């Protein structure tokens, strides 16, 4: 019996399953998201297999399912079978271009929908977008009522950024599936995620959604497109229309706040508050509102809202964790610790953050062993480095310096990307143990292997300063400035080193002025500039800067400079009071202790 091309493909060893639609990832990712089409194999551009099959070939599988429009190919039978076999063998051998052309020729000659679909698939696999477009056009001509053909055609036009004329096709596709219409409207923007012309996408989505403006989802889709096109007024108008149609729709309320936030964060918060008042069970909006209140530094209101949410959702990590962090911020250690301990009992993918904060609380409570236990449970990631450094410091303070250094070495092996930071932490342990020469030698050895590593240059310069090796300090910082001309801390460190030694004051001032240009509100750079002014005899100017710096950060060394300047201005009682208050908070700081000895005996 004479076989049609489809029958041959069904019976071939490679054709055990139904031929799917175009699966090339460049063509159908958008449609898969928007219209529920089959998933794609991630990243490699190859079709994802729907079920296990006998053949282990990595090439796309051919047609398997019979169609109602079966044709008779008696005259072409031998040639068709030969061409299909040739194309499949070419695919097996990696000759994708040849296979694509063979299937394209066959599709044109047979006009068989199954062969055309296979030709689209193979052309996509070969990344021949011109052939894909030709075959998609042919498929629509042969089967104008085919939903699959229309979907593929739309996908091809979208991925080739040919938006003109798409609106009628998309409208027909949306109308053909009324049950899924709301969801498909929401998926429209995902189809055009890679389109570079956002205004053209907005125009297209506006046309497509116009027939469906009785649905909130249609207005929402236009609002999303308008937001992406930076048309905020249009976006706001559309999302408000969506909320009029669905007053309890949280997604629309969140989008409205997102649109408002760039112009007025307060107005965005107010919009969330109004929605939450009208919809007391809107958890997502309440969560976003609480976070927005934190962003506005309205901590008391945020905490009250989070605590209300906690009563309703006591086991929701998105509620428990913010409550704990806000309690930490407000120094409510009892509530913070209770919620963090509860958090680690919940099913969350990563518990490093709560373990880290529990370690901090235990450390501040002088419960060193407990703190170490918590820190050891912090995994690699954002909190790993500080947890390991804190652990090492605890061990060092407990008289176990070798264990502390071993801890850092083991941590560096586990997280080699942070190796330099662990090395600097080890140098800090040696410095704090009054082994400054050993600390500098440690960094020097590392610099011999990485002579342009910025952090090593900076930290070794600071150690050289402590040892009075000004030439080494200067060479390291100037090297750092050469490598990173926008590094404010490098200019500041060099300028302050001159000012502290009362040398090269004009150059010191220039260096620190440059640092201030780069970081105008850095309290330590403000302190450095104040010290230059003090050395140059401008006591009032120095006092003003020191008061500003101390207000930004009450650091003990800034407090020591402030006390000294107050003393030199004749405000001795104020200087003594300021120094003693600072010393009560920082009893072990050497610079502050020396200032107290000199000016507040």
PDB file of N, CA and C in Angstrom, residues 376-423:
ATOM      1  N   UNK A 376      27.670  29.041  63.347  1.00  0.00           N
ATOM      2  CA  UNK A 376      28.114  27.857  62.604  1.00  0.00           C
ATOM      3  C   UNK A 376      27.029  27.335  61.656  1.00  0.00           C
ATOM      4  N   UNK A 377      25.782  27.713  61.899  1.00  0.00           N
ATOM      5  CA  UNK A 377      24.683  27.237  61.060  1.00  0.00           C
ATOM      6  C   UNK A 377      24.352  28.193  59.918  1.00  0.00           C
ATOM      7  N   UNK A 378      25.139  29.252  59.780  1.00  0.00           N
ATOM      8  CA  UNK A 378      24.956  30.186  58.672  1.00  0.00           C
ATOM      9  C   UNK A 378      25.670  29.624  57.447  1.00  0.00           C
ATOM     10  N   UNK A 379      24.913  29.422  56.372  1.00  0.00           N
ATOM     11  CA  UNK A 379      25.498  28.875  55.152  1.00  0.00           C
ATOM     12  C   UNK A 379      26.084  29.954  54.265  1.00  0.00           C
ATOM     13  N   UNK A 380      26.714  29.532  53.170  1.00  0.00           N
ATOM     14  CA  UNK A 380      27.310  30.484  52.242  1.00  0.00           C
ATOM     15  C   UNK A 380      26.242  31.405  51.673  1.00  0.00           C
ATOM     16  N   UNK A 381      26.641  32.634  51.440  1.00  0.00           N
ATOM     17  CA  UNK A 381      25.701  33.648  50.971  1.00  0.00           C
ATOM     18  C   UNK A 381      25.991  34.971  51.645  1.00  0.00           C
ATOM     19  N   UNK A 382      24.965  35.812  51.708  1.00  0.00           N
ATOM     20  CA  UNK A 382      25.131  37.186  52.190  1.00  0.00           C
ATOM     21  C   UNK A 382      25.684  37.267  53.603  1.00  0.00           C
ATOM     22  N   UNK A 383      25.274  36.372  54.486  1.00  0.00           N
ATOM     23  CA  UNK A 383      25.641  36.480  55.901  1.00  0.00           C
ATOM     24  C   UNK A 383      26.813  35.588  56.299  1.00  0.00           C
ATOM     25  N   UNK A 384      27.336  34.841  55.336  1.00  0.00           N
ATOM     26  CA  UNK A 384      28.391  33.878  55.685  1.00  0.00           C
ATOM     27  C   UNK A 384      29.668  34.578  56.145  1.00  0.00           C
ATOM     28  N   UNK A 385      30.132  35.551  55.391  1.00  0.00           N
ATOM     29  CA  UNK A 385      31.374  36.243  55.735  1.00  0.00           C
ATOM     30  C   UNK A 385      31.292  36.904  57.110  1.00  0.00           C
ATOM     31  N   UNK A 386      30.290  37.762  57.382  1.00  0.00           N
ATOM     32  CA  UNK A 386      30.252  38.380  58.719  1.00  0.00           C
ATOM     33  C   UNK A 386      30.081  37.368  59.842  1.00  0.00           C
ATOM     34  N   UNK A 387      29.335  36.277  59.578  1.00  0.00           N
ATOM     35  CA  UNK A 387      29.163  35.266  60.633  1.00  0.00           C
ATOM     36  C   UNK A 387      30.497  34.606  60.976  1.00  0.00           C
ATOM     37  N   UNK A 388      31.293  34.289  59.963  1.00  0.00           N
ATOM     38  CA  UNK A 388      32.583  33.644  60.211  1.00  0.00           C
ATOM     39  C   UNK A 388      33.566  34.597  60.887  1.00  0.00           C
ATOM     40  N   UNK A 389      33.527  35.868  60.482  1.00  0.00           N
ATOM     41  CA  UNK A 389      34.427  36.847  61.107  1.00  0.00           C
ATOM     42  C   UNK A 389      34.041  37.052  62.569  1.00  0.00           C
ATOM     43  N   UNK A 390      32.752  37.127  62.838  1.00  0.00           N
ATOM     44  CA  UNK A 390      32.312  37.275  64.236  1.00  0.00           C
ATOM     45  C   UNK A 390      32.692  36.045  65.063  1.00  0.00           C
ATOM     46  N   UNK A 391      32.546  34.877  64.463  1.00  0.00           N
ATOM     47  CA  UNK A 391      32.940  33.657  65.179  1.00  0.00           C
ATOM     48  C   UNK A 391      34.425  33.689  65.521  1.00  0.00           C
ATOM     49  N   UNK A 392      35.236  34.079  64.549  1.00  0.00           N
ATOM     50  CA  UNK A 392      36.683  34.135  64.783  1.00  0.00           C
ATOM     51  C   UNK A 392      37.019  35.150  65.871  1.00  0.00           C
ATOM     52  N   UNK A 393      36.351  36.289  65.871  1.00  0.00           N
ATOM     53  CA  UNK A 393      36.600  37.299  66.910  1.00  0.00           C
ATOM     54  C   UNK A 393      36.226  36.775  68.294  1.00  0.00           C
ATOM     55  N   UNK A 394      35.124  36.035  68.363  1.00  0.00           N
ATOM     56  CA  UNK A 394      34.721  35.461  69.657  1.00  0.00           C
ATOM     57  C   UNK A 394      35.764  34.464  70.162  1.00  0.00           C
ATOM     58  N   UNK A 395      36.253  33.631  69.240  1.00  0.00           N
ATOM     59  CA  UNK A 395      37.276  32.663  69.642  1.00  0.00           C
ATOM     60  C   UNK A 395      38.552  33.365  70.084  1.00  0.00           C
ATOM     61  N   UNK A 396      38.926  34.412  69.375  1.00  0.00           N
ATOM     62  CA  UNK A 396      40.141  35.142  69.731  1.00  0.00           C
ATOM     63  C   UNK A 396      40.000  35.790  71.103  1.00  0.00           C
ATOM     64  N   UNK A 397      38.839  36.397  71.363  1.00  0.00           N
ATOM     65  CA  UNK A 397      38.614  37.027  72.674  1.00  0.00           C
ATOM     66  C   UNK A 397      38.582  35.998  73.796  1.00  0.00           C
ATOM     67  N   UNK A 398      38.208  34.751  73.433  1.00  0.00           N
ATOM     68  CA  UNK A 398      38.162  33.689  74.435  1.00  0.00           C
ATOM     69  C   UNK A 398      39.532  33.054  74.650  1.00  0.00           C
ATOM     70  N   UNK A 399      40.582  33.662  74.069  1.00  0.00           N
ATOM     71  CA  UNK A 399      41.936  33.146  74.256  1.00  0.00           C
ATOM     72  C   UNK A 399      42.274  31.978  73.363  1.00  0.00           C
ATOM     73  N   UNK A 400      41.602  31.879  72.220  1.00  0.00           N
ATOM     74  CA  UNK A 400      41.873  30.793  71.277  1.00  0.00           C
ATOM     75  C   UNK A 400      42.266  31.373  69.910  1.00  0.00           C
ATOM     76  N   UNK A 401      43.395  32.076  69.826  1.00  0.00           N
ATOM     77  CA  UNK A 401      43.755  32.737  68.574  1.00  0.00           C
ATOM     78  C   UNK A 401      43.995  31.760  67.426  1.00  0.00           C
ATOM     79  N   UNK A 402      44.579  30.610  67.717  1.00  0.00           N
ATOM     80  CA  UNK A 402      44.835  29.645  66.650  1.00  0.00           C
ATOM     81  C   UNK A 402      43.531  29.064  66.119  1.00  0.00           C
ATOM     82  N   UNK A 403      42.588  28.811  67.036  1.00  0.00           N
ATOM     83  CA  UNK A 403      41.277  28.306  66.604  1.00  0.00           C
ATOM     84  C   UNK A 403      40.567  29.353  65.756  1.00  0.00           C
ATOM     85  N   UNK A 404      40.750  30.621  66.112  1.00  0.00           N
ATOM     86  CA  UNK A 404      40.124  31.705  65.354  1.00  0.00           C
ATOM     87  C   UNK A 404      40.675  31.755  63.930  1.00  0.00           C
ATOM     88  N   UNK A 405      41.983  31.654  63.808  1.00  0.00           N
ATOM     89  CA  UNK A 405      42.589  31.705  62.478  1.00  0.00           C
ATOM     90  C   UNK A 405      42.220  30.455  61.665  1.00  0.00           C
ATOM     91  N   UNK A 406      42.169  29.327  62.350  1.00  0.00           N
ATOM     92  CA  UNK A 406      41.780  28.091  61.662  1.00  0.00           C
ATOM     93  C   UNK A 406      40.342  28.197  61.134  1.00  0.00           C
ATOM     94  N   UNK A 407      39.505  28.828  61.944  1.00  0.00           N
ATOM     95  CA  UNK A 407      38.110  29.035  61.512  1.00  0.00           C
ATOM     96  C   UNK A 407      38.060  29.823  60.209  1.00  0.00           C
ATOM     97  N   UNK A 408      38.856  30.878  60.107  1.00  0.00           N
ATOM     98  CA  UNK A 408      38.871  31.704  58.893  1.00  0.00           C
ATOM     99  C   UNK A 408      39.443  30.939  57.705  1.00  0.00           C
ATOM    100  N   UNK A 409      40.463  30.124  57.940  1.00  0.00           N
ATOM    101  CA  UNK A 409      41.043  29.336  56.850  1.00  0.00           C
ATOM    102  C   UNK A 409      40.007  28.346  56.293  1.00  0.00           C
ATOM    103  N   UNK A 410      39.290  27.680  57.201  1.00  0.00           N
ATOM    104  CA  UNK A 410      38.283  26.710  56.768  1.00  0.00           C
ATOM    105  C   UNK A 410      37.141  27.399  56.032  1.00  0.00           C
ATOM    106  N   UNK A 411      36.762  28.576  56.511  1.00  0.00           N
ATOM    107  CA  UNK A 411      35.690  29.328  55.850  1.00  0.00           C
ATOM    108  C   UNK A 411      36.111  29.757  54.450  1.00  0.00           C
ATOM    109  N   UNK A 412      37.372  30.146  54.301  1.00  0.00           N
ATOM    110  CA  UNK A 412      37.867  30.567  52.987  1.00  0.00           C
ATOM    111  C   UNK A 412      37.878  29.397  52.010  1.00  0.00           C
ATOM    112  N   UNK A 413      38.158  28.200  52.498  1.00  0.00           N
ATOM    113  CA  UNK A 413      38.126  27.028  51.631  1.00  0.00           C
ATOM    114  C   UNK A 413      36.708  26.736  51.152  1.00  0.00           C
ATOM    115  N   UNK A 414      35.739  26.981  52.020  1.00  0.00           N
ATOM    116  CA  UNK A 414      34.347  26.723  51.661  1.00  0.00           C
ATOM    117  C   UNK A 414      33.798  27.799  50.733  1.00  0.00           C
ATOM    118  N   UNK A 415      34.292  29.022  50.877  1.00  0.00           N
ATOM    119  CA  UNK A 415      33.815  30.136  50.047  1.00  0.00           C
ATOM    120  C   UNK A 415      35.026  30.882  49.485  1.00  0.00           C
ATOM    121  N   UNK A 416      35.702  30.280  48.493  1.00  0.00           N
ATOM    122  CA  UNK A 416      36.967  30.864  48.008  1.00  0.00           C
ATOM    123  C   UNK A 416      36.808  32.241  47.381  1.00  0.00           C
ATOM    124  N   UNK A 417      35.613  32.591  46.904  1.00  0.00           N
ATOM    125  CA  UNK A 417      35.413  33.917  46.329  1.00  0.00           C
ATOM    126  C   UNK A 417      35.623  35.022  47.357  1.00  0.00           C
ATOM    127  N   UNK A 418      35.455  34.688  48.620  1.00  0.00           N
ATOM    128  CA  UNK A 418      35.642  35.663  49.697  1.00  0.00           C
ATOM    129  C   UNK A 418      37.016  35.523  50.343  1.00  0.00           C
ATOM    130  N   UNK A 419      37.926  34.844  49.656  1.00  0.00           N
ATOM    131  CA  UNK A 419      39.233  34.551  50.245  1.00  0.00           C
ATOM    132  C   UNK A 419      39.982  35.778  50.716  1.00  0.00           C
ATOM    133  N   UNK A 420      39.965  36.858  49.917  1.00  0.00           N
ATOM    134  CA  UNK A 420      40.678  38.082  50.298  1.00  0.00           C
ATOM    135  C   UNK A 420      40.088  38.667  51.580  1.00  0.00           C
ATOM    136  N   UNK A 421      38.762  38.659  51.685  1.00  0.00           N
ATOM    137  CA  UNK A 421      38.131  39.224  52.878  1.00  0.00           C
ATOM    138  C   UNK A 421      38.449  38.409  54.128  1.00  0.00           C
ATOM    139  N   UNK A 422      38.506  37.086  53.974  1.00  0.00           N
ATOM    140  CA  UNK A 422      38.889  36.265  55.129  1.00  0.00           C
ATOM    141  C   UNK A 422      40.352  36.524  55.510  1.00  0.00           C
ATOM    142  N   UNK A 423      41.199  36.757  54.530  1.00  0.00           N
ATOM    143  CA  UNK A 423      42.603  37.067  54.803  1.00  0.00           C
ATOM    144  C   UNK A 423      42.722  38.395  55.555  1.00  0.00           C
TER     145      UNK A 423
END
